[in-house]
């Protein structure tokens, strides 16, 4: 599929692997990715055994065949690994929150890899029907080489929160394609927490089905030595009077720790009254780590409420650390305070206590590793 794309909105979408060329690493959408680590994800098919999936909570859970008419109706995959996920799954996991339902507890989806060395495909559909309200948490653990597609539908008047946690073992590789459609007057919150895995690439595309929709995309990541954690987002404002907000924050430590964040927002010619803002912040804790951050905003109408973007990458602030130490705070605790403060505003927006606690615990563990390394 050779096509020069001037706008992310014009990117080719296909459910067929054969429609995509094998990435070489020079393409715009792959230039930050270590393609040599994931060459097996560019094969024509995936034959590995998919991780085990366990669903708990007050929702309708089904295992659906590939021919189920509910599947593949939102947005097509935007790259070869996304198409591979679609063509490779044998049955989809479908989670439905019925109309007007309001489950009190989170719906938990556990995905556990058992060390399968071959690439496997998996597909999940989450559908919040009209005027329902729910939180779905998908937790990825263990080790796998997984290409996964997640379709999310928030229908009219629904209030849906979906959290994906990538807490893989160090050997895992995960290509995740989130494809989302938000209906009239619906409120959707998407939270991505990426902590583990050797190579993780998460793409998230949002499409508005009708006016009045409100989308909040939050992300947090902590990158260790040798890890590559990549997040790519596209919010397509093609409908009038919709709102989107994007906030991603990450910290990096260790030699060859690498994060990538690419955020694209398009406000189309018919999207009058739209409002959008995207923010990415990166904190580099040690030498040898690298953060790439690319925000893009394309506006095709002057009739908007507001739009903007910001990106910054900075190293650990020695002056801030000195200030805290001069106030009698030990250096270890001072470093913890600086990193906690960096993530604090984002964590407070998550609004899911179990996820907030897990993220804070992970940050503490990562900081402990840094301090042990400094004292070695």
Short mmCIF file of C-alpha atoms in Angstrom, two decimals:
data_model
loop_
_atom_site.label_atom_id
_atom_site.label_comp_id
_atom_site.label_asym_id
_atom_site.label_seq_id
_atom_site.Cartn_x
_atom_site.Cartn_y
_atom_site.Cartn_z
CA UNK A 1 0.00 0.00 0.00
CA UNK A 2 2.16 2.82 -1.28
CA UNK A 3 0.52 6.18 -0.79
CA UNK A 4 2.04 9.51 0.17
CA UNK A 5 -0.02 10.81 3.08
CA UNK A 6 -0.08 14.54 3.79
CA UNK A 7 -2.59 14.32 6.66
CA UNK A 8 -3.10 11.60 9.25
CA UNK A 9 -6.78 11.64 8.29
CA UNK A 10 -5.80 10.42 4.83
CA UNK A 11 -3.90 7.43 6.13
CA UNK A 12 -4.95 4.16 4.50
CA UNK A 13 -7.11 1.86 6.62
CA UNK A 14 -7.53 -1.82 5.89
CA UNK A 15 -8.43 -5.08 7.57
CA UNK A 16 -6.12 -7.00 5.22
CA UNK A 17 -2.44 -7.58 5.95
CA UNK A 18 -1.68 -7.81 2.25
CA UNK A 19 -2.72 -4.17 1.79
CA UNK A 20 0.28 -2.98 3.84
CA UNK A 21 3.92 -3.06 2.86
CA UNK A 22 6.39 -4.56 5.30
CA UNK A 23 7.77 -1.63 7.34
CA UNK A 24 11.44 -0.80 6.80
CA UNK A 25 11.73 1.77 9.59
CA UNK A 26 12.07 4.77 7.29
CA UNK A 27 8.32 5.36 7.00
CA UNK A 28 6.88 8.25 8.99
CA UNK A 29 4.68 5.95 11.09
CA UNK A 30 7.57 3.58 11.86
CA UNK A 31 10.63 5.84 12.00
CA UNK A 32 10.86 5.81 15.81
CA UNK A 33 10.12 2.09 16.18
CA UNK A 34 12.89 -0.54 16.46
CA UNK A 35 11.41 -2.65 13.65
CA UNK A 36 14.21 -5.19 13.95
CA UNK A 37 12.82 -6.25 17.34
CA UNK A 38 9.35 -6.97 15.96
CA UNK A 39 10.02 -8.31 12.45
CA UNK A 40 7.89 -11.39 13.22
CA UNK A 41 4.89 -9.05 13.63
CA UNK A 42 5.16 -8.19 9.92
CA UNK A 43 4.49 -11.76 8.73
CA UNK A 44 1.47 -12.65 6.63
CA UNK A 45 -0.15 -14.55 9.51
CA UNK A 46 0.18 -15.18 13.25
CA UNK A 47 0.05 -18.73 14.53
CA UNK A 48 0.82 -18.33 18.23
CA UNK A 49 -1.56 -19.26 21.04
CA UNK A 50 -3.41 -16.21 22.35
CA UNK A 51 -3.06 -15.32 26.05
CA UNK A 52 -5.71 -16.52 28.48
CA UNK A 53 -8.53 -14.04 29.13
CA UNK A 54 -10.64 -13.83 32.28
CA UNK A 55 -13.55 -11.42 32.67
CA UNK A 56 -15.15 -10.53 36.01
CA UNK A 57 -17.89 -8.02 36.71
CA UNK A 58 -21.48 -7.07 36.04
CA UNK A 59 -21.52 -7.02 32.24
CA UNK A 60 -22.53 -9.38 29.43
CA UNK A 61 -19.48 -11.36 28.33
CA UNK A 62 -19.46 -13.51 25.19
CA UNK A 63 -16.96 -15.30 22.99
CA UNK A 64 -17.97 -14.41 19.47
CA UNK A 65 -17.02 -15.92 16.12
CA UNK A 66 -15.15 -13.91 13.51
CA UNK A 67 -18.37 -13.55 11.50
CA UNK A 68 -20.26 -11.82 14.31
CA UNK A 69 -21.83 -8.71 12.70
CA UNK A 70 -20.88 -6.51 15.67
CA UNK A 71 -17.18 -6.81 14.89
CA UNK A 72 -15.18 -4.58 12.60
CA UNK A 73 -17.74 -1.76 12.47
CA UNK A 74 -15.82 1.13 14.06
CA UNK A 75 -12.51 2.06 12.37
CA UNK A 76 -10.23 -0.11 10.29
CA UNK A 77 -6.66 -0.94 11.39
CA UNK A 78 -4.12 1.70 10.41
CA UNK A 79 -0.98 -0.42 10.09
CA UNK A 80 0.20 -3.92 9.26
CA UNK A 81 0.29 -5.16 12.87
CA UNK A 82 -3.28 -3.98 13.44
CA UNK A 83 -4.44 -5.82 10.33
CA UNK A 84 -2.53 -8.90 11.49
CA UNK A 85 -4.44 -8.82 14.78
CA UNK A 86 -7.72 -8.70 12.88
CA UNK A 87 -6.90 -11.54 10.50
CA UNK A 88 -5.38 -13.81 13.18
CA UNK A 89 -7.90 -14.09 16.01
CA UNK A 90 -10.11 -17.19 16.13
CA UNK A 91 -12.78 -15.78 18.44
CA UNK A 92 -13.39 -12.32 19.88
CA UNK A 93 -14.08 -11.36 23.48
CA UNK A 94 -17.21 -9.18 23.54
CA UNK A 95 -18.12 -7.19 26.66
CA UNK A 96 -21.45 -5.38 26.61
CA UNK A 97 -22.79 -2.93 29.19
CA UNK A 98 -26.58 -3.02 28.62
CA UNK A 99 -28.72 0.04 28.07
CA UNK A 100 -29.24 2.12 31.25
CA UNK A 101 -27.00 -0.24 33.29
CA UNK A 102 -24.73 1.24 35.96
CA UNK A 103 -22.46 -1.46 37.44
CA UNK A 104 -21.11 -0.35 40.82
CA UNK A 105 -17.77 -2.14 40.48
CA UNK A 106 -15.20 -2.13 37.72
CA UNK A 107 -15.40 -4.80 35.03
CA UNK A 108 -12.04 -6.56 35.16
CA UNK A 109 -10.45 -8.17 32.10
CA UNK A 110 -7.29 -10.14 32.82
CA UNK A 111 -4.99 -10.98 29.89
CA UNK A 112 -2.11 -13.25 30.87
CA UNK A 113 0.61 -14.47 28.54
CA UNK A 114 2.26 -17.80 29.28
CA UNK A 115 5.54 -17.19 27.45
CA UNK A 116 4.40 -18.13 23.93
CA UNK A 117 7.29 -17.31 21.57
CA UNK A 118 5.22 -17.08 18.38
CA UNK A 119 3.14 -14.01 17.59
CA UNK A 120 -0.54 -14.38 18.51
CA UNK A 121 -3.57 -12.32 17.53
CA UNK A 122 -6.42 -11.27 19.81
CA UNK A 123 -9.55 -9.12 19.52
CA UNK A 124 -11.78 -7.45 22.13
CA UNK A 125 -14.99 -5.47 21.65
CA UNK A 126 -16.32 -3.25 24.46
CA UNK A 127 -19.77 -1.76 23.88
CA UNK A 128 -21.50 0.62 26.27
CA UNK A 129 -25.13 0.86 25.17
CA UNK A 130 -27.30 3.97 25.45
CA UNK A 131 -27.21 5.80 28.79
CA UNK A 132 -25.12 3.16 30.52
CA UNK A 133 -22.19 3.94 32.81
CA UNK A 134 -19.24 1.65 33.51
CA UNK A 135 -15.49 1.27 34.00
CA UNK A 136 -13.61 -1.53 32.22
CA UNK A 137 -10.01 -2.35 33.19
CA UNK A 138 -7.89 -4.53 30.90
CA UNK A 139 -4.72 -5.73 32.61
CA UNK A 140 -1.95 -7.34 30.53
CA UNK A 141 0.51 -9.51 32.47
CA UNK A 142 3.00 -12.32 31.94
CA UNK A 143 4.95 -12.69 28.71
CA UNK A 144 3.70 -12.89 25.13
CA UNK A 145 4.26 -11.69 21.60
CA UNK A 146 0.81 -10.28 21.06
CA UNK A 147 -0.87 -8.17 18.41
CA UNK A 148 -4.23 -7.06 19.76
CA UNK A 149 -7.17 -5.07 18.48
CA UNK A 150 -9.61 -3.43 20.89
CA UNK A 151 -12.80 -1.89 19.49
CA UNK A 152 -14.66 0.44 21.84
CA UNK A 153 -18.16 1.81 21.27
CA UNK A 154 -19.67 4.41 23.63
CA UNK A 155 -23.24 4.86 22.45
CA UNK A 156 -25.54 7.85 22.95
CA UNK A 157 -25.56 9.31 26.46
CA UNK A 158 -23.22 6.68 27.89
CA UNK A 159 -20.40 7.34 30.35
CA UNK A 160 -17.61 4.86 29.72
CA UNK A 161 -14.10 4.58 31.16
CA UNK A 162 -11.70 2.07 29.65
CA UNK A 163 -8.28 1.45 31.21
CA UNK A 164 -5.56 -0.63 29.55
CA UNK A 165 -2.58 -1.55 31.72
CA UNK A 166 0.53 -2.96 30.01
CA UNK A 167 2.35 -4.58 32.94
CA UNK A 168 4.19 -7.25 30.98
CA UNK A 169 7.33 -9.13 31.91
CA UNK A 170 10.57 -7.78 30.45
CA UNK A 171 10.57 -10.22 27.53
CA UNK A 172 7.13 -9.33 26.12
CA UNK A 173 6.31 -7.55 22.85
CA UNK A 174 2.85 -6.02 22.41
CA UNK A 175 1.28 -4.20 19.45
CA UNK A 176 -2.08 -2.76 20.56
CA UNK A 177 -4.61 -1.04 18.28
CA UNK A 178 -7.38 0.85 20.13
CA UNK A 179 -10.21 1.91 17.77
CA UNK A 180 -12.91 4.02 19.39
CA UNK A 181 -16.25 5.55 18.38
CA UNK A 182 -18.11 7.95 20.68
CA UNK A 183 -21.81 8.69 20.23
CA UNK A 184 -24.05 11.69 20.76
CA UNK A 185 -23.66 13.37 24.16
CA UNK A 186 -21.53 10.45 25.36
CA UNK A 187 -18.63 10.87 27.76
CA UNK A 188 -15.62 8.65 27.20
CA UNK A 189 -12.41 8.42 29.21
CA UNK A 190 -9.49 6.29 27.99
CA UNK A 191 -6.54 5.63 30.29
CA UNK A 192 -3.34 3.93 29.11
CA UNK A 193 -0.76 2.84 31.70
CA UNK A 194 2.36 1.26 30.17
CA UNK A 195 5.01 -0.08 32.51
CA UNK A 196 6.34 -3.42 31.29
CA UNK A 197 7.46 -5.22 28.17
CA UNK A 198 10.52 -5.04 25.97
CA UNK A 199 8.75 -3.40 23.04
CA UNK A 200 5.23 -1.99 23.33
CA UNK A 201 3.47 0.08 20.64
CA UNK A 202 -0.02 1.42 21.36
CA UNK A 203 -2.05 3.20 18.68
CA UNK A 204 -5.33 4.88 19.63
CA UNK A 205 -7.80 6.33 17.12
CA UNK A 206 -10.97 8.18 18.12
CA UNK A 207 -13.93 8.86 15.85
CA UNK A 208 -16.98 10.97 16.78
CA UNK A 209 -20.34 9.59 15.66
CA UNK A 210 -22.45 12.62 16.62
CA UNK A 211 -22.33 15.99 18.36
CA UNK A 212 -21.97 16.67 22.06
CA UNK A 213 -19.42 13.93 22.70
CA UNK A 214 -16.65 14.48 25.26
CA UNK A 215 -13.38 12.51 25.17
CA UNK A 216 -10.56 12.52 27.72
CA UNK A 217 -7.43 10.51 26.84
CA UNK A 218 -4.92 10.02 29.64
CA UNK A 219 -1.66 8.12 29.63
CA UNK A 220 1.24 7.35 31.95
CA UNK A 221 4.40 5.38 31.24
CA UNK A 222 7.66 4.56 33.02
CA UNK A 223 10.49 3.37 30.78
CA UNK A 224 13.46 1.34 32.03
CA UNK A 225 16.83 0.54 30.45
CA UNK A 226 16.45 -1.11 27.03
CA UNK A 227 12.68 -0.69 26.89
CA UNK A 228 10.86 0.86 23.94
CA UNK A 229 7.38 2.17 24.85
CA UNK A 230 5.51 3.96 22.07
CA UNK A 231 2.11 5.68 22.04
CA UNK A 232 0.44 7.10 18.94
CA UNK A 233 -2.92 8.87 19.02
CA UNK A 234 -5.29 10.29 16.44
CA UNK A 235 -8.45 12.23 17.35
CA UNK A 236 -10.65 12.94 14.33
CA UNK A 237 -13.02 15.86 14.92
CA UNK A 238 -15.26 15.40 11.89
CA UNK A 239 -18.48 16.28 13.77
CA UNK A 240 -19.52 19.67 15.19
CA UNK A 241 -19.55 20.52 18.89
CA UNK A 242 -17.37 17.75 20.30
CA UNK A 243 -14.57 18.05 22.87
CA UNK A 244 -11.30 16.19 23.35
CA UNK A 245 -8.49 16.46 25.85
CA UNK A 246 -5.23 14.48 25.74
CA UNK A 247 -2.71 14.31 28.60
CA UNK A 248 0.21 11.85 28.57
CA UNK A 249 3.15 11.87 30.95
CA UNK A 250 6.19 9.62 31.12
CA UNK A 251 9.40 9.12 33.05
CA UNK A 252 12.53 7.41 31.74
CA UNK A 253 15.61 5.92 33.36
CA UNK A 254 18.51 3.74 32.28
CA UNK A 255 20.66 3.25 29.21
CA UNK A 256 18.68 3.08 25.94
CA UNK A 257 15.32 3.63 27.61
CA UNK A 258 13.20 5.05 24.78
CA UNK A 259 9.71 6.52 24.76
CA UNK A 260 7.77 7.78 21.75
CA UNK A 261 4.61 9.86 21.87
CA UNK A 262 2.90 11.07 18.69
CA UNK A 263 -0.38 12.95 19.09
CA UNK A 264 -2.44 13.95 16.05
CA UNK A 265 -5.64 15.98 16.24
CA UNK A 266 -7.64 16.91 13.14
CA UNK A 267 -10.49 19.42 13.33
CA UNK A 268 -12.33 19.06 10.05
CA UNK A 269 -14.16 21.64 7.97
CA UNK A 270 -17.55 20.58 9.37
CA UNK A 271 -16.43 20.43 13.02
CA UNK A 272 -17.60 23.90 14.07
CA UNK A 273 -17.70 24.51 17.81
CA UNK A 274 -15.03 21.90 18.55
CA UNK A 275 -12.63 22.13 21.47
CA UNK A 276 -9.35 20.23 21.73
CA UNK A 277 -6.08 20.30 23.64
CA UNK A 278 -3.21 17.80 23.85
CA UNK A 279 -0.27 17.72 26.23
CA UNK A 280 2.78 15.48 26.55
CA UNK A 281 5.44 15.79 29.26
CA UNK A 282 8.53 13.62 29.72
CA UNK A 283 10.94 13.49 32.66
CA UNK A 284 14.37 11.99 31.94
CA UNK A 285 15.81 10.72 35.22
CA UNK A 286 19.20 9.39 34.09
CA UNK A 287 21.67 9.82 31.22
CA UNK A 288 21.27 7.45 28.27
CA UNK A 289 17.46 7.71 28.08
CA UNK A 290 15.65 9.32 25.15
CA UNK A 291 12.12 10.67 24.71
CA UNK A 292 10.64 11.59 21.31
CA UNK A 293 7.48 13.71 21.41
CA UNK A 294 5.59 14.93 18.33
CA UNK A 295 2.28 16.80 18.75
CA UNK A 296 0.37 17.68 15.57
CA UNK A 297 -2.74 19.84 15.22
CA UNK A 298 -4.56 20.35 11.93
CA UNK A 299 -7.51 22.77 11.75
CA UNK A 300 -9.73 23.19 8.70
CA UNK A 301 -12.32 25.57 10.13
CA UNK A 302 -12.07 28.88 11.97
CA UNK A 303 -15.30 28.30 13.90
CA UNK A 304 -13.92 26.51 16.95
CA UNK A 305 -14.09 27.08 20.71
CA UNK A 306 -10.39 26.47 21.15
CA UNK A 307 -7.49 24.19 20.25
CA UNK A 308 -3.87 23.83 21.25
CA UNK A 309 -1.02 21.49 22.04
CA UNK A 310 2.14 21.42 24.12
CA UNK A 311 5.11 19.12 24.53
CA UNK A 312 8.18 19.23 26.74
CA UNK A 313 11.00 16.90 27.72
CA UNK A 314 13.29 17.78 30.61
CA UNK A 315 15.96 16.22 32.74
CA UNK A 316 15.79 15.78 36.47
CA UNK A 317 15.84 19.26 38.00
CA UNK A 318 18.99 19.46 40.14
CA UNK A 319 17.99 22.90 41.45
CA UNK A 320 14.66 21.56 42.67
CA UNK A 321 16.46 18.66 44.31
CA UNK A 322 18.95 21.02 45.95
CA UNK A 323 16.09 23.17 47.27
CA UNK A 324 14.41 20.18 48.92
CA UNK A 325 17.70 18.93 50.38
CA UNK A 326 18.43 22.38 51.78
CA UNK A 327 15.15 22.11 53.68
CA UNK A 328 16.40 18.99 55.44
CA UNK A 329 14.76 16.40 53.17
CA UNK A 330 17.06 13.41 52.48
CA UNK A 331 18.07 13.00 48.82
CA UNK A 332 16.15 9.75 48.29
CA UNK A 333 12.92 11.23 49.58
CA UNK A 334 13.54 14.45 47.63
CA UNK A 335 13.80 12.48 44.37
CA UNK A 336 10.59 10.65 45.18
CA UNK A 337 8.81 13.94 45.84
CA UNK A 338 9.93 15.40 42.50
CA UNK A 339 8.72 12.38 40.52
CA UNK A 340 5.48 12.13 42.50
CA UNK A 341 4.84 15.78 41.84
CA UNK A 342 5.45 15.25 38.12
CA UNK A 343 2.77 12.54 37.92
CA UNK A 344 0.41 13.88 40.61
CA UNK A 345 -1.98 15.93 38.46
CA UNK A 346 -2.35 13.17 35.89
CA UNK A 347 -2.94 10.48 38.51
CA UNK A 348 -5.63 12.58 40.18
CA UNK A 349 -7.51 12.73 36.86
CA UNK A 350 -7.60 8.94 36.48
CA UNK A 351 -10.40 8.63 39.00
CA UNK A 352 -10.08 4.84 39.38
CA UNK A 353 -8.56 4.17 42.84
CA UNK A 354 -7.19 0.71 42.03
CA UNK A 355 -5.38 2.03 38.94
CA UNK A 356 -4.07 5.07 40.79
CA UNK A 357 -2.68 2.88 43.58
CA UNK A 358 -1.10 0.46 41.12
CA UNK A 359 0.58 3.27 39.22
CA UNK A 360 1.94 4.91 42.35
CA UNK A 361 3.27 1.58 43.59
CA UNK A 362 4.96 0.97 40.23
CA UNK A 363 6.56 4.42 40.33
CA UNK A 364 7.89 3.74 43.82
CA UNK A 365 9.37 0.42 42.68
CA UNK A 366 11.03 2.04 39.67
CA UNK A 367 12.55 4.78 41.82
CA UNK A 368 13.84 2.16 44.22
CA UNK A 369 15.66 0.49 41.32
CA UNK A 370 17.28 3.78 40.38
CA UNK A 371 18.50 4.42 43.90
CA UNK A 372 19.82 0.88 44.30
CA UNK A 373 21.73 1.33 41.04
CA UNK A 374 23.26 4.59 42.23
CA UNK A 375 24.44 2.92 45.44
CA UNK A 376 25.84 -0.17 43.72
#
